[in-house]
PDB file with one MODEL, atoms N, CA, C and O in Angstrom:
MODEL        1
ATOM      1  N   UNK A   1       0.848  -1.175   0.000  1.00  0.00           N
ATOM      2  CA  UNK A   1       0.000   0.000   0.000  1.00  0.00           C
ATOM      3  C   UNK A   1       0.892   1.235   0.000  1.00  0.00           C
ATOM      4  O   UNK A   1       2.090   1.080   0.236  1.00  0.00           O
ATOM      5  N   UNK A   2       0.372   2.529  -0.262  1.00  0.00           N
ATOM      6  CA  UNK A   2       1.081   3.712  -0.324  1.00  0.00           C
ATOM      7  C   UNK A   2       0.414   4.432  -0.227  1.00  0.00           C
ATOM      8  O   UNK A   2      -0.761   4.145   0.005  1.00  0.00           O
ATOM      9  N   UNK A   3       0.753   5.485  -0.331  1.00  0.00           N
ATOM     10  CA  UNK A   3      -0.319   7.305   0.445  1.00  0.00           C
ATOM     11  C   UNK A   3      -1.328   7.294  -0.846  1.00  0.00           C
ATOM     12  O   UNK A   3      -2.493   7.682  -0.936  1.00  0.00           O
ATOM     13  N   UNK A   4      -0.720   6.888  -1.514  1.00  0.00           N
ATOM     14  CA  UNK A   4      -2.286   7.520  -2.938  1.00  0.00           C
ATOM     15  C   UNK A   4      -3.371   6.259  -2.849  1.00  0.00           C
ATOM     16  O   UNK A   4      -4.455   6.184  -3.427  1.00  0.00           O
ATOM     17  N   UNK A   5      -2.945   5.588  -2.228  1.00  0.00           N
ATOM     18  CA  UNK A   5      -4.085   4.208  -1.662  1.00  0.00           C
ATOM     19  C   UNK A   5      -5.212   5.068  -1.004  1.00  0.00           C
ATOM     20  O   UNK A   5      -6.417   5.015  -1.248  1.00  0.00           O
ATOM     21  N   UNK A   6      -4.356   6.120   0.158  1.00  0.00           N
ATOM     22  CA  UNK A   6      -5.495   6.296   1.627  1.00  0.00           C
ATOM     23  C   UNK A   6      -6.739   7.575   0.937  1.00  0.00           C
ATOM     24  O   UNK A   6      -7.844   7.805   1.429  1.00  0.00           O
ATOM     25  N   UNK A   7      -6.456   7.891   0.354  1.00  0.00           N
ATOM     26  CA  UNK A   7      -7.564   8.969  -0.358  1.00  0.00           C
ATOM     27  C   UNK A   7      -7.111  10.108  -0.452  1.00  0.00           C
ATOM     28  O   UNK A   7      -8.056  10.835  -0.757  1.00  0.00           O
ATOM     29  N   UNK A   8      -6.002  10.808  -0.346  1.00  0.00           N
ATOM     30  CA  UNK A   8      -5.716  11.955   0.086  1.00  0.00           C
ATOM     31  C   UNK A   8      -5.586  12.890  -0.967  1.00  0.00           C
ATOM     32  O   UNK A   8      -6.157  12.361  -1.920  1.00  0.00           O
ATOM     33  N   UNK A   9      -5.193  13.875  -1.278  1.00  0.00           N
ATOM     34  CA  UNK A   9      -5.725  14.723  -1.996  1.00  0.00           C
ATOM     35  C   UNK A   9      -4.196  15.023  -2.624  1.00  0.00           C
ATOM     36  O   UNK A   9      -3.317  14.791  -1.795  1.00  0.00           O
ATOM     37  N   UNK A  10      -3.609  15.587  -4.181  1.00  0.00           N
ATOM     38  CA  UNK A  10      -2.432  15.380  -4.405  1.00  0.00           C
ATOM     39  C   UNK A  10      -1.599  16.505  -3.582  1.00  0.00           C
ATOM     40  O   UNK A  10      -0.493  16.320  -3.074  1.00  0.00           O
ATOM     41  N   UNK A  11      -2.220  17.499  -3.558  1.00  0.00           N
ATOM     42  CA  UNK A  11      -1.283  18.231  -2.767  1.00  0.00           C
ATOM     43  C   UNK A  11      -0.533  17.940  -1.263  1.00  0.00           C
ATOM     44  O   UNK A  11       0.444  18.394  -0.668  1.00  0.00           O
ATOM     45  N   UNK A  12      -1.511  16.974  -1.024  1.00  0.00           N
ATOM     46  CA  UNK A  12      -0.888  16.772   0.876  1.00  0.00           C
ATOM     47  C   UNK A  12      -0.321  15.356   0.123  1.00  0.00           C
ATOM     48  O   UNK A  12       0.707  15.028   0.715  1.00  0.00           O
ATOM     49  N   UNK A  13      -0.579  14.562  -0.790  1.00  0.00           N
ATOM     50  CA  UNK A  13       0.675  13.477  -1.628  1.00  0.00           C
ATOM     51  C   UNK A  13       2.252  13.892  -1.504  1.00  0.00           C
ATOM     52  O   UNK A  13       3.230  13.511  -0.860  1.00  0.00           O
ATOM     53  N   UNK A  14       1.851  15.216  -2.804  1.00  0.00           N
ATOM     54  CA  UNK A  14       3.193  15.328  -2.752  1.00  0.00           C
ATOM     55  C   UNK A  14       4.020  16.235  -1.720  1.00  0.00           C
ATOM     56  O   UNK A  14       5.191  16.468  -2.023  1.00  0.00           O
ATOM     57  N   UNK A  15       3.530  16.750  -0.566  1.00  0.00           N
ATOM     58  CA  UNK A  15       4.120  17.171   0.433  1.00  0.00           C
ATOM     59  C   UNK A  15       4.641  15.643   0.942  1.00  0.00           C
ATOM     60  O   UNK A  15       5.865  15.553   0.848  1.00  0.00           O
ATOM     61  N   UNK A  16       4.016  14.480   1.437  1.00  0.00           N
ATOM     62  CA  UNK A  16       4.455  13.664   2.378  1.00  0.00           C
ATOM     63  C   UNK A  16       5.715  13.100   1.151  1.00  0.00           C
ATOM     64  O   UNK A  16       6.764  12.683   1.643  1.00  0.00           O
ATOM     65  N   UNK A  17       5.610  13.097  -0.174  1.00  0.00           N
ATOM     66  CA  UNK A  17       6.784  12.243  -0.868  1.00  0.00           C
ATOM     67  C   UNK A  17       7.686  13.309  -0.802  1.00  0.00           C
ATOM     68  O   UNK A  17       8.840  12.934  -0.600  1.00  0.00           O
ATOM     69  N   UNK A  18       7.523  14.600  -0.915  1.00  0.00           N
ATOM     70  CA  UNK A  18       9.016  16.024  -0.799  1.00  0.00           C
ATOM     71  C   UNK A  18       9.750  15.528   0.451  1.00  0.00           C
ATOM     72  O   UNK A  18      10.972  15.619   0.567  1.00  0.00           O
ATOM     73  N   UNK A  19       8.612  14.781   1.763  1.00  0.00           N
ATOM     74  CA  UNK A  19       9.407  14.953   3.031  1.00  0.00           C
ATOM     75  C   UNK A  19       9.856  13.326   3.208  1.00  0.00           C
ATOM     76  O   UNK A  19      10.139  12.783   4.276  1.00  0.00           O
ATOM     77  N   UNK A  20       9.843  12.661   1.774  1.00  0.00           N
ATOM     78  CA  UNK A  20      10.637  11.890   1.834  1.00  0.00           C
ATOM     79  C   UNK A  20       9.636  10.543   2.060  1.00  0.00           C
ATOM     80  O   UNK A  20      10.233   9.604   1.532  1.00  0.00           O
ATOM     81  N   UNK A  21       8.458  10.105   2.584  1.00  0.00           N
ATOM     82  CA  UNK A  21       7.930   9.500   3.049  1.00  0.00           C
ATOM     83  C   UNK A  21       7.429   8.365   1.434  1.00  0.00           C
ATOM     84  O   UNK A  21       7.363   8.995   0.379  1.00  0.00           O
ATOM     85  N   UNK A  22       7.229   7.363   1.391  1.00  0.00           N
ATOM     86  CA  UNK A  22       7.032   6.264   0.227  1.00  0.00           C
ATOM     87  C   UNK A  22       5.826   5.922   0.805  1.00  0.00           C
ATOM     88  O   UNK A  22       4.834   6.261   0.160  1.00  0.00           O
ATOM     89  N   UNK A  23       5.608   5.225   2.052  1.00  0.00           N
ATOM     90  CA  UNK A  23       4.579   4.015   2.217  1.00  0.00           C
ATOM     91  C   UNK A  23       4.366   4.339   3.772  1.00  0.00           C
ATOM     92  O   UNK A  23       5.175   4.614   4.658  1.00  0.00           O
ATOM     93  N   UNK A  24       2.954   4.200   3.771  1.00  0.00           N
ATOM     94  CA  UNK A  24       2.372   4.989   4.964  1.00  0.00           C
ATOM     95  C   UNK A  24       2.677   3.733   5.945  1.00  0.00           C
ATOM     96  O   UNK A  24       2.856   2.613   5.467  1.00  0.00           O
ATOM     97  N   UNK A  25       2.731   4.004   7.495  1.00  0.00           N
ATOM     98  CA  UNK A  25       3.454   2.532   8.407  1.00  0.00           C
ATOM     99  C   UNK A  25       1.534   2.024   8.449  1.00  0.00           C
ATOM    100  O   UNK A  25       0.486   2.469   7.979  1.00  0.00           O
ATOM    101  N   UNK A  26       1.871   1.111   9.126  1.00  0.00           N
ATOM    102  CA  UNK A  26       0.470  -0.002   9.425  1.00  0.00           C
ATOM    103  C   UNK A  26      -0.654   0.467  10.084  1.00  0.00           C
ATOM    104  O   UNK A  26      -1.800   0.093   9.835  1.00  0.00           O
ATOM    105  N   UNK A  27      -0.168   1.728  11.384  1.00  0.00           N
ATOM    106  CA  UNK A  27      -1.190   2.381  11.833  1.00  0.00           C
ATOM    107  C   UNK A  27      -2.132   3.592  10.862  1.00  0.00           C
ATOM    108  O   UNK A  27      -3.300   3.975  10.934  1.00  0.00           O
ATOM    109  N   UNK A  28      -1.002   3.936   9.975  1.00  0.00           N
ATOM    110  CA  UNK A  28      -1.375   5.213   9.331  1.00  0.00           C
ATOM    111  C   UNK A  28      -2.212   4.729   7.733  1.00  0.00           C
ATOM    112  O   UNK A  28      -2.753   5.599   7.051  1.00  0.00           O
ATOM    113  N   UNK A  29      -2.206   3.499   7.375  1.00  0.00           N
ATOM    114  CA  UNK A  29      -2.665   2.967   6.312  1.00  0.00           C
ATOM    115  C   UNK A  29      -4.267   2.132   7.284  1.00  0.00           C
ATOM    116  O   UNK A  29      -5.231   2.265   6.530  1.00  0.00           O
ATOM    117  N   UNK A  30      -4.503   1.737   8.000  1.00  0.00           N
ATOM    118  CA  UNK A  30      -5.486   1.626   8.681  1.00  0.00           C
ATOM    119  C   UNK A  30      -6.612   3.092   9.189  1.00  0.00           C
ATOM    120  O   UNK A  30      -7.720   3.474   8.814  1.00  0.00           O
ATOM    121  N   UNK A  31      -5.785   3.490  10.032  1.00  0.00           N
ATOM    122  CA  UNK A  31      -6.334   4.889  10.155  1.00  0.00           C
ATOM    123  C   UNK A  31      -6.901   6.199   9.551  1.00  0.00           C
ATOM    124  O   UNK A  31      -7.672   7.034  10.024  1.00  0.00           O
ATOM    125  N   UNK A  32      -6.279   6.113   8.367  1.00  0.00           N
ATOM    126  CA  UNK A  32      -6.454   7.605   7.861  1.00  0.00           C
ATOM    127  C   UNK A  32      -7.485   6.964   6.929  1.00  0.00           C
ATOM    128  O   UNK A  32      -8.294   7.848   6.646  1.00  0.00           O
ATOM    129  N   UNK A  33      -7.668   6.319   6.591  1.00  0.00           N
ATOM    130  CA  UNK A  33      -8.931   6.050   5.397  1.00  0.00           C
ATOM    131  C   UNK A  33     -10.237   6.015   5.909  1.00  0.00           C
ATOM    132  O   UNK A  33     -11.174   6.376   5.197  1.00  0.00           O
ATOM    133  N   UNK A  34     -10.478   5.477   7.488  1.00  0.00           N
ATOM    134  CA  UNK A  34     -11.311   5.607   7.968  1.00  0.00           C
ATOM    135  C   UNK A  34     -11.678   7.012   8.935  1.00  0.00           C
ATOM    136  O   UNK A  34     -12.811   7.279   9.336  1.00  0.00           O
ATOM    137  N   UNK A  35     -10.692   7.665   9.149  1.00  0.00           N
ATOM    138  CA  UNK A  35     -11.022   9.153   9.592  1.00  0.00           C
ATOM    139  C   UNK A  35     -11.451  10.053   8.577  1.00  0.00           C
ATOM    140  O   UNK A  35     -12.202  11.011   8.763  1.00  0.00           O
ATOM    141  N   UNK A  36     -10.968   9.723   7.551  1.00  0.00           N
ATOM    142  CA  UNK A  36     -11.679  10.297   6.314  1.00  0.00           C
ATOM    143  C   UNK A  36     -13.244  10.297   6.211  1.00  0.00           C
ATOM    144  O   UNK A  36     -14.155  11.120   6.305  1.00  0.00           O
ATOM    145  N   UNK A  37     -13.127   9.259   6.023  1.00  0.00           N
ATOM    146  CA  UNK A  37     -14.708   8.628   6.024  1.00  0.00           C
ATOM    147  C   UNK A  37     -15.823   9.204   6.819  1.00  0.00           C
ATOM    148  O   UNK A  37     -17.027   9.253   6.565  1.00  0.00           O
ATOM    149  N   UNK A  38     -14.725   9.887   8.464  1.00  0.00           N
ATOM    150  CA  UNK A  38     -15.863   9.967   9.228  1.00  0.00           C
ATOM    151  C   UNK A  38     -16.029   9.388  10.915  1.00  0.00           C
ATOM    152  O   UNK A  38     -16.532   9.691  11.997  1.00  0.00           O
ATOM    153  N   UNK A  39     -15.199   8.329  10.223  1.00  0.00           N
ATOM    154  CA  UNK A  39     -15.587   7.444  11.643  1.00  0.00           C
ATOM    155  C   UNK A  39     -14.350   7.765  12.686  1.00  0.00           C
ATOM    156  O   UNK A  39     -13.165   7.913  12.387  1.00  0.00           O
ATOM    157  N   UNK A  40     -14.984   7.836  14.057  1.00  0.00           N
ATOM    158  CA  UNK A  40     -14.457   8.033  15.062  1.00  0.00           C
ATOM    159  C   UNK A  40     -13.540   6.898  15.233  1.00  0.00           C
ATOM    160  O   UNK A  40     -13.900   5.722  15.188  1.00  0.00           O
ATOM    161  N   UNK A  41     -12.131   7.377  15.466  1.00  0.00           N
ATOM    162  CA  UNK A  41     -11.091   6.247  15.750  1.00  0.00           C
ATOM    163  C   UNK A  41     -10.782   6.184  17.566  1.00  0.00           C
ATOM    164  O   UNK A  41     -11.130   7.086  18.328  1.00  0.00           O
ATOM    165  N   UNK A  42      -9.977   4.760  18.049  1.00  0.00           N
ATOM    166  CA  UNK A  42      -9.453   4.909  18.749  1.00  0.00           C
ATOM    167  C   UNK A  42      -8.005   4.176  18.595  1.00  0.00           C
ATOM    168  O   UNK A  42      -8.041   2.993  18.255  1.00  0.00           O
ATOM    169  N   UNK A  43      -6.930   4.688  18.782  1.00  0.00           N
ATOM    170  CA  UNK A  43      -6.268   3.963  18.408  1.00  0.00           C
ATOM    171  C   UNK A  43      -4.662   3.706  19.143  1.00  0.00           C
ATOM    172  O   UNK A  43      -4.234   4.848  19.310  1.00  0.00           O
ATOM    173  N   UNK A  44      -4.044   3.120  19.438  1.00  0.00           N
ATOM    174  CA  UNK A  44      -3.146   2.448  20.420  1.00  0.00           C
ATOM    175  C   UNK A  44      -1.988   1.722  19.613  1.00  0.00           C
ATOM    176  O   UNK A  44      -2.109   0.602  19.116  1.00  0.00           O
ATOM    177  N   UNK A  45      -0.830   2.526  19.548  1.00  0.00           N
ATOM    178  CA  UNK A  45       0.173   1.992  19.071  1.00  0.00           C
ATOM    179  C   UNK A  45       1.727   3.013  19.345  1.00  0.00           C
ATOM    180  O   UNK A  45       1.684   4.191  19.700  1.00  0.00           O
ATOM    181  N   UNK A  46       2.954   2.275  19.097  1.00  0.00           N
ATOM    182  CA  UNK A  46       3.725   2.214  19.946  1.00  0.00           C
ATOM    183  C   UNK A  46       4.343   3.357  19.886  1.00  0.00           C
ATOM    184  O   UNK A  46       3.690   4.220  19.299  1.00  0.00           O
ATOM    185  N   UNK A  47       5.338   3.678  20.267  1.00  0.00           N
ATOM    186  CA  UNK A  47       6.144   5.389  19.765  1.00  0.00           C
ATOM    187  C   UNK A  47       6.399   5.144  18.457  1.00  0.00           C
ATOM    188  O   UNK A  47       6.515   3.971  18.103  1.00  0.00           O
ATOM    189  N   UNK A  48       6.514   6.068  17.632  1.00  0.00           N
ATOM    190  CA  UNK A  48       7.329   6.078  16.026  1.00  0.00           C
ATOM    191  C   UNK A  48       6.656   4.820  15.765  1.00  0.00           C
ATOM    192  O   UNK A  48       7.204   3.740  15.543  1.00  0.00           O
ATOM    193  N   UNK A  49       5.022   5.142  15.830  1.00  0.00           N
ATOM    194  CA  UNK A  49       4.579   4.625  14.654  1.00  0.00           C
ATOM    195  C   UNK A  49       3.962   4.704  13.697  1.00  0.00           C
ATOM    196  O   UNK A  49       3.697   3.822  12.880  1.00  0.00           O
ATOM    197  N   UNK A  50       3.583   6.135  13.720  1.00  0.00           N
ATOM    198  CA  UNK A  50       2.912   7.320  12.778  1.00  0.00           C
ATOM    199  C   UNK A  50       1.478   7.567  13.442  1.00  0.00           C
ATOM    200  O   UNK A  50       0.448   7.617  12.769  1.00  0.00           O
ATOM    201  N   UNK A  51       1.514   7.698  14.660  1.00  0.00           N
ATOM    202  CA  UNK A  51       0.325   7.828  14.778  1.00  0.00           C
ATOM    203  C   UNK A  51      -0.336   9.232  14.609  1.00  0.00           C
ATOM    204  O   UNK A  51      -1.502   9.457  14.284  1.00  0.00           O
ATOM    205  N   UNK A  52       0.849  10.312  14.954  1.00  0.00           N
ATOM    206  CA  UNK A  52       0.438  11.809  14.970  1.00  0.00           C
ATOM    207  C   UNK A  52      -0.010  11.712  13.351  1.00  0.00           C
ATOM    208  O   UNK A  52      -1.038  12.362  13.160  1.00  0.00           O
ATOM    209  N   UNK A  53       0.471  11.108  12.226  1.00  0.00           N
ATOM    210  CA  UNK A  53       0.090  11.486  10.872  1.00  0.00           C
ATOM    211  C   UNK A  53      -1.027  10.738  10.600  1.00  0.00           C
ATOM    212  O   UNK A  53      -1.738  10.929   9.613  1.00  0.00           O
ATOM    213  N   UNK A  54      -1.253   9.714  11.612  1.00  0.00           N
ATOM    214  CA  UNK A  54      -2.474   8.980  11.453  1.00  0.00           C
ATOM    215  C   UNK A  54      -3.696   9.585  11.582  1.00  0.00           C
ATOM    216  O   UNK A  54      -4.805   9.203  11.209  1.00  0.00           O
ATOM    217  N   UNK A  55      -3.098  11.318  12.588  1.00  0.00           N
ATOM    218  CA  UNK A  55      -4.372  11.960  12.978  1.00  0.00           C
ATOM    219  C   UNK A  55      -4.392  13.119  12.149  1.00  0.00           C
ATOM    220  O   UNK A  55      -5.456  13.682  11.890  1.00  0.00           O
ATOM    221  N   UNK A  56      -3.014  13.620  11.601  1.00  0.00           N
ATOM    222  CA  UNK A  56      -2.979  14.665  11.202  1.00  0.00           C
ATOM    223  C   UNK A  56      -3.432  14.760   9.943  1.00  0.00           C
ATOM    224  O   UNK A  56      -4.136  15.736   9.682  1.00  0.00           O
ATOM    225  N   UNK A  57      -3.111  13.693   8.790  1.00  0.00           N
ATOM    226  CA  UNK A  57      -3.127  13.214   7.269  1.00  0.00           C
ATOM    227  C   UNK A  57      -5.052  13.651   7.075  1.00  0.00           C
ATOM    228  O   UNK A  57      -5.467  14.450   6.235  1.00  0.00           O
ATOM    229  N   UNK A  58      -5.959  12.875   8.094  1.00  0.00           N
ATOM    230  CA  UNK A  58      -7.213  13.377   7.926  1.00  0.00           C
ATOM    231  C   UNK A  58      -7.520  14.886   7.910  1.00  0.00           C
ATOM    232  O   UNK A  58      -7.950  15.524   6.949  1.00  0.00           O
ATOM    233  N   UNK A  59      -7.290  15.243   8.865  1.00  0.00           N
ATOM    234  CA  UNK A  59      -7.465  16.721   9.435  1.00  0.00           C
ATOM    235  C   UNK A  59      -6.648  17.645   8.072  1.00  0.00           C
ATOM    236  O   UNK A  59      -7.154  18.686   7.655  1.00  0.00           O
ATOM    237  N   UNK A  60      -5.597  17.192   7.601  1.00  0.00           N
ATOM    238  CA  UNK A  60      -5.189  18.527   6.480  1.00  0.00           C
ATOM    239  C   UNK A  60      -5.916  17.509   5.566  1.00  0.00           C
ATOM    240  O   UNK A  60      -5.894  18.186   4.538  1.00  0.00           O
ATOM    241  N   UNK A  61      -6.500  16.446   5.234  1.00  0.00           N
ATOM    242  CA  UNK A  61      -7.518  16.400   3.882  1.00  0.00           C
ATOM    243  C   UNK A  61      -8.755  17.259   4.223  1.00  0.00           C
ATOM    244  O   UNK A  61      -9.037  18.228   3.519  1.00  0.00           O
ATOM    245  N   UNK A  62      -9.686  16.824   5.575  1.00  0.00           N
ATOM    246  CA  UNK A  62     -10.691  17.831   6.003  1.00  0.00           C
ATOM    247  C   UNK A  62     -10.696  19.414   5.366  1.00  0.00           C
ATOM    248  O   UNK A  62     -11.548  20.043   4.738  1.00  0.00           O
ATOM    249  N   UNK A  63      -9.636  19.667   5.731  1.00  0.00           N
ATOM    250  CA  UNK A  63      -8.776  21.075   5.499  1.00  0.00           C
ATOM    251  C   UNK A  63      -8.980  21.352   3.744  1.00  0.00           C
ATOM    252  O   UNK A  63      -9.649  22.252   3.236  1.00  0.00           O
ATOM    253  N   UNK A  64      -8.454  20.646   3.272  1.00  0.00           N
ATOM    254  CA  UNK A  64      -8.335  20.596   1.742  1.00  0.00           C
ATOM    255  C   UNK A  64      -9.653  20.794   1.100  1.00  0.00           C
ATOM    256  O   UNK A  64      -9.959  21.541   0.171  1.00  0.00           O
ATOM    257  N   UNK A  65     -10.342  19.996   1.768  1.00  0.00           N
ATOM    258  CA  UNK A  65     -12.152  19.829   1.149  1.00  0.00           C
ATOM    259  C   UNK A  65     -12.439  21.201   1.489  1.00  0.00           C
ATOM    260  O   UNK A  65     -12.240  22.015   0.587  1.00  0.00           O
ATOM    261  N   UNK A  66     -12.773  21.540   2.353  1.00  0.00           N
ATOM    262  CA  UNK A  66     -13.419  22.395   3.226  1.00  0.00           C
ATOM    263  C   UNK A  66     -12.906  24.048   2.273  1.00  0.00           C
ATOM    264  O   UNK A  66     -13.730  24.961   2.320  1.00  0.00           O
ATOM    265  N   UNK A  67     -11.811  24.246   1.622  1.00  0.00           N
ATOM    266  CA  UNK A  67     -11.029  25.089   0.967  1.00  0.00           C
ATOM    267  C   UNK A  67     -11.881  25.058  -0.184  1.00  0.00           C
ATOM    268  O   UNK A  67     -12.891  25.718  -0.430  1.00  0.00           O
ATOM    269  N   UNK A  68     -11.265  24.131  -0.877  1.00  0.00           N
ATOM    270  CA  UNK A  68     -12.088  23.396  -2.672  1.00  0.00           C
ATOM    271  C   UNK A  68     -13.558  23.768  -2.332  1.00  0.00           C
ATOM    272  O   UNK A  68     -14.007  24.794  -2.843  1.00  0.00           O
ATOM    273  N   UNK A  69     -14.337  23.034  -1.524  1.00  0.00           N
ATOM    274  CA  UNK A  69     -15.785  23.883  -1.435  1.00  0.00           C
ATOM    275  C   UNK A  69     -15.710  24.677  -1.423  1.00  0.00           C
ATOM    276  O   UNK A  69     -15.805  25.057  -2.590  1.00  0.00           O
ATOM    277  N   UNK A  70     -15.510  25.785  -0.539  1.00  0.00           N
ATOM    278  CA  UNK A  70     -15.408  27.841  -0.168  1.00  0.00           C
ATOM    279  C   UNK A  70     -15.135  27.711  -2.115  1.00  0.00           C
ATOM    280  O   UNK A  70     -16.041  27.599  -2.941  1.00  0.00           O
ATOM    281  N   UNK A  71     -13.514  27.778  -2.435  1.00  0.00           N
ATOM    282  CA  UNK A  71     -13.475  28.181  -3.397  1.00  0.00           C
ATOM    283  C   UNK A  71     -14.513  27.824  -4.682  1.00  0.00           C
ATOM    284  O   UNK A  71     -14.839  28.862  -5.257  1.00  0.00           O
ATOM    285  N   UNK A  72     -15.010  26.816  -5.173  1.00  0.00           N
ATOM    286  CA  UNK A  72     -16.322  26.367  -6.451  1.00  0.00           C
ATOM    287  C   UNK A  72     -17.701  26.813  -5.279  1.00  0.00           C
ATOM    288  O   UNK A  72     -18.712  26.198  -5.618  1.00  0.00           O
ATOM    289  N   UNK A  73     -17.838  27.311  -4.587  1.00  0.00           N
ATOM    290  CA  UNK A  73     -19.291  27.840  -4.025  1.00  0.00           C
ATOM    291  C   UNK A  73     -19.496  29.178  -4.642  1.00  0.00           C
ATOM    292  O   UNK A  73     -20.517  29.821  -4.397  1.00  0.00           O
TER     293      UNK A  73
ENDMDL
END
C-alpha cells in the first residue's frame, strides 16, 4: 500500500513524498482512510509509529475539502 491508496488529496501526496515518506506505516494505512470517512477512531500503538500522521493526514484532507468547497461555491 502507499499514500495515494489512503484517499488523500495530491497536494498533501506530494508534500508527504518532498518529506521523503514512500509508504504509509500499518497504523497510518489503517487509520487515515477511515477518519476520512468519518468514523471516530481509537487507536493504540507504539512510539514512532505514525500515529500523529495517522491523525494529522485526515485533518489537512478535512482542510483541503473544506477550501475546494469555499473556493467552487
Amino acid at each position: 500500500m502507499n499514500f495515494d491508496s489512503l484517499g488523500l488529496a495530491a497536494p498533501i501526496r506530494e508534500a508527504i513524498a518532498l518529506a521523503g515518506y514512500t509508504d504509509p506505516t500499518p497504523v497510518q494505512a489503517q487509520a487515515v482512510p477511515e477518519a476520512i470517512a468519518g468514523r471516530d477512531l481509537l487507536v493504540s500503538s507504539q512510539t514512532g509509529s505514525g500515529k500523529t500522521a495517522a491523525f494529522m493526514l485526515p485533518a489537512l484532507q478535512m482542510l483541503h475539502n473544506a477550501l475546494n468547497d469555499k473556493a467552487h461555491a
